[in-house]
Amino acid sequence: CARFMGVNAVVTPVSSNTLVELCGWFDQVYRTRIGSPYVIEQMNQALSSKQGVVAGYEANGGFLLASDISIDGRTMKALPTRDAVLPILSILVSAKQQGCSVSELINALPKRYTASGRLKNFPTDLSAARLSALSDSMPDIEQAFGELCGKVARIDITDGLRITFENDEIIHLRPSGNAPEFRCYNEAASQERVRVLNQACMERLEAWR
């Protein structure tokens, strides 16, 4: 959708799939905390710093426009609220213009897949304490999850603890912002692998209660 509309800078939460960077279509990708207020704030900052055409989206749906978009001599005004129709129309038109199916458009993307799970009735203070302890110790992270993914490449504490491993798999742990729940987001190179990884992570997190 962003590519179709000629977007230069994309804003999305840290939990979104990394294919947005891997595709190489955008001049700048900004990562935020989870939630549309954070996406909107960063879109406005990108717009004020003249990053070109700016848009954003969230992993759970909805597309946001910080800039007016001009296509075929017609202008669509900025829409900084979550829109569900625009991505559908953009993808259908893109497929028609390129003479291919929607599935072919998808198959041209980098192979990155996500899965997520949550533990209910998990006290927020307990999950925060667990993550704080892990964030300060790379050896502890590898002791907890190294058997699943190997060596840690880097961590991101923008919102929770997002761990990227040297094999490019991701484990992102985060307390829910509005309920006593502990969430786990995963990313891998195949649908089967990411489901297995998420299940294994959830079993380990269950033992943290």
XYZ file of C-alpha atoms in Angstrom:
209
model
C 0.000 0.000 0.000
C 2.774 2.444 0.972
C 4.782 1.558 -2.111
C 1.777 2.061 -4.394
C 1.265 5.549 -2.976
C 4.907 6.587 -3.305
C 5.577 6.848 0.422
C 9.117 7.857 1.430
C 8.982 7.364 5.209
C 7.022 4.609 6.972
C 6.203 4.558 10.678
C 5.201 1.327 12.398
C 5.440 -0.205 15.888
C 8.413 -2.311 16.889
C 6.225 -5.437 16.795
C 5.613 -5.228 13.042
C 7.222 -7.667 10.622
C 10.754 -6.695 9.517
C 9.990 -7.141 5.824
C 9.256 -3.385 5.804
C 13.003 -2.817 6.127
C 14.086 -5.841 4.088
C 12.052 -4.894 1.011
C 14.215 -1.782 0.534
C 11.327 0.290 -0.842
C 11.492 3.202 1.611
C 14.002 5.914 2.414
C 13.289 5.692 6.125
C 11.485 3.284 8.472
C 10.691 4.512 11.974
C 9.860 2.091 14.792
C 7.693 3.120 17.754
C 6.031 1.700 20.825
C 2.845 -0.258 20.177
C -0.246 1.930 19.779
C -1.556 4.391 17.217
C -0.785 7.502 19.370
C 2.930 6.652 19.144
C 2.699 6.041 15.404
C 0.902 9.358 14.867
C 3.433 11.248 17.003
C 6.346 9.864 15.000
C 4.571 10.508 11.690
C 4.164 14.152 12.663
C 7.843 14.384 13.576
C 8.869 12.844 10.250
C 6.551 15.223 8.435
C 7.939 18.280 10.215
C 11.498 17.237 9.358
C 10.534 17.052 5.676
C 10.973 13.322 5.166
C 8.811 13.400 2.030
C 5.523 11.497 1.874
C 4.862 9.932 5.303
C 2.524 7.083 6.209
C 2.152 4.567 9.010
C 0.473 1.317 9.929
C 0.041 -1.105 12.803
C 0.564 -4.849 12.816
C -3.039 -5.499 13.852
C -4.495 -3.519 10.960
C -5.159 0.014 9.852
C -3.225 2.403 7.606
C -2.503 6.046 8.464
C -1.565 8.942 6.188
C 0.359 11.931 7.497
C 0.733 13.460 4.003
C -1.636 14.343 1.215
C -1.212 11.804 -1.601
C -1.444 12.732 -5.302
C -2.147 9.936 -7.802
C -3.081 10.462 -11.456
C -3.731 14.166 -10.908
C -6.078 13.657 -7.972
C -5.309 14.338 -4.335
C -6.266 12.290 -1.283
C -6.032 14.269 1.938
C -4.032 13.046 4.905
C -5.917 10.536 7.035
C -4.140 10.138 10.399
C -6.687 7.596 11.638
C -6.671 3.879 10.995
C -8.148 3.070 7.580
C -8.935 -0.517 6.539
C -10.205 0.091 2.989
C -7.196 1.924 1.552
C -4.801 -1.074 1.799
C -7.335 -3.349 0.084
C -7.882 -0.952 -2.817
C -4.151 -0.219 -3.166
C -3.252 -3.897 -3.341
C -5.974 -4.711 -5.867
C -4.968 -1.803 -8.113
C -1.273 -2.717 -7.768
C -1.978 -6.273 -8.886
C -3.971 -5.043 -11.891
C -1.280 -2.540 -12.903
C 1.446 -5.174 -12.679
C -0.652 -7.825 -14.428
C -0.364 -10.349 -11.622
C -2.413 -11.877 -8.819
C -2.443 -10.663 -5.216
C -0.689 -13.892 -4.186
C 2.103 -13.120 -6.657
C 2.524 -9.694 -5.056
C 2.850 -11.381 -1.674
C 5.301 -13.981 -2.955
C 7.594 -11.181 -4.152
C 8.032 -9.970 -0.563
C 10.866 -11.141 1.724
C 9.944 -14.410 3.449
C 9.147 -13.259 6.953
C 6.295 -14.658 9.035
C 4.946 -13.814 12.466
C 3.035 -15.508 15.274
C 2.015 -14.384 18.726
C 0.620 -15.720 21.965
C -0.330 -14.478 25.416
C -0.509 -15.716 28.971
C -3.568 -14.482 30.837
C -3.609 -13.630 34.532
C 0.112 -12.844 34.505
C 0.772 -9.935 36.906
C 2.209 -6.916 35.132
C 4.787 -6.262 37.856
C 6.046 -9.835 37.558
C 6.431 -9.672 33.780
C 8.154 -6.281 34.062
C 10.596 -7.689 36.635
C 11.362 -10.698 34.450
C 12.072 -8.518 31.427
C 14.171 -6.055 33.397
C 16.400 -8.868 34.628
C 16.789 -10.314 31.128
C 17.496 -6.946 29.496
C 20.578 -6.476 31.656
C 22.128 -9.866 30.876
C 22.882 -11.262 27.428
C 23.999 -14.598 28.958
C 20.624 -14.925 30.715
C 18.801 -14.299 27.434
C 20.832 -17.009 25.710
C 20.325 -19.361 28.636
C 16.563 -18.871 28.375
C 16.200 -18.951 24.586
C 19.545 -19.910 23.063
C 18.455 -23.513 22.655
C 15.663 -22.260 20.393
C 17.436 -19.589 18.345
C 21.148 -19.583 19.104
C 23.267 -16.490 19.726
C 21.790 -13.025 20.306
C 22.587 -10.407 17.660
C 20.907 -7.408 19.305
C 18.101 -6.349 21.627
C 15.547 -3.550 21.433
C 13.767 -2.216 24.533
C 11.528 0.300 22.745
C 8.473 -1.599 24.035
C 9.201 -4.679 26.096
C 12.220 -6.795 25.120
C 12.665 -7.582 21.434
C 15.520 -10.023 20.808
C 16.970 -10.559 17.341
C 19.171 -13.626 17.040
C 22.041 -14.259 14.649
C 19.793 -16.598 12.644
C 17.457 -13.582 12.086
C 14.663 -15.052 14.205
C 12.956 -12.749 16.687
C 11.473 -13.211 20.154
C 9.634 -10.145 21.427
C 8.373 -10.240 25.024
C 6.036 -7.570 26.316
C 3.574 -7.033 29.190
C 0.142 -6.040 27.919
C -0.585 -2.359 28.273
C -4.203 -2.789 29.348
C -4.522 -6.201 31.052
C -2.541 -8.557 33.339
C -1.218 -10.518 30.362
C 2.236 -11.421 29.102
C 2.609 -11.389 25.315
C 5.130 -13.043 23.038
C 5.599 -12.120 19.377
C 7.835 -14.173 17.100
C 9.237 -13.809 13.614
C 10.935 -16.394 11.394
C 11.476 -17.314 7.752
C 8.589 -19.798 7.429
C 5.074 -20.193 8.764
C 5.805 -23.624 10.192
C 8.947 -22.473 11.982
C 7.354 -19.394 13.517
C 4.437 -21.461 14.891
C 6.847 -23.947 16.462
C 8.966 -21.132 17.871
C 5.988 -19.344 19.389
C 4.722 -22.519 21.024
C 8.150 -23.242 22.494
C 8.436 -19.688 23.823
C 5.009 -19.840 25.430
C 5.958 -23.049 27.229
C 9.065 -21.375 28.652
C 7.133 -18.282 29.695
C 4.531 -20.402 31.467
C 7.306 -21.608 33.758
C 8.022 -17.985 34.749
C 4.813 -17.628 36.754
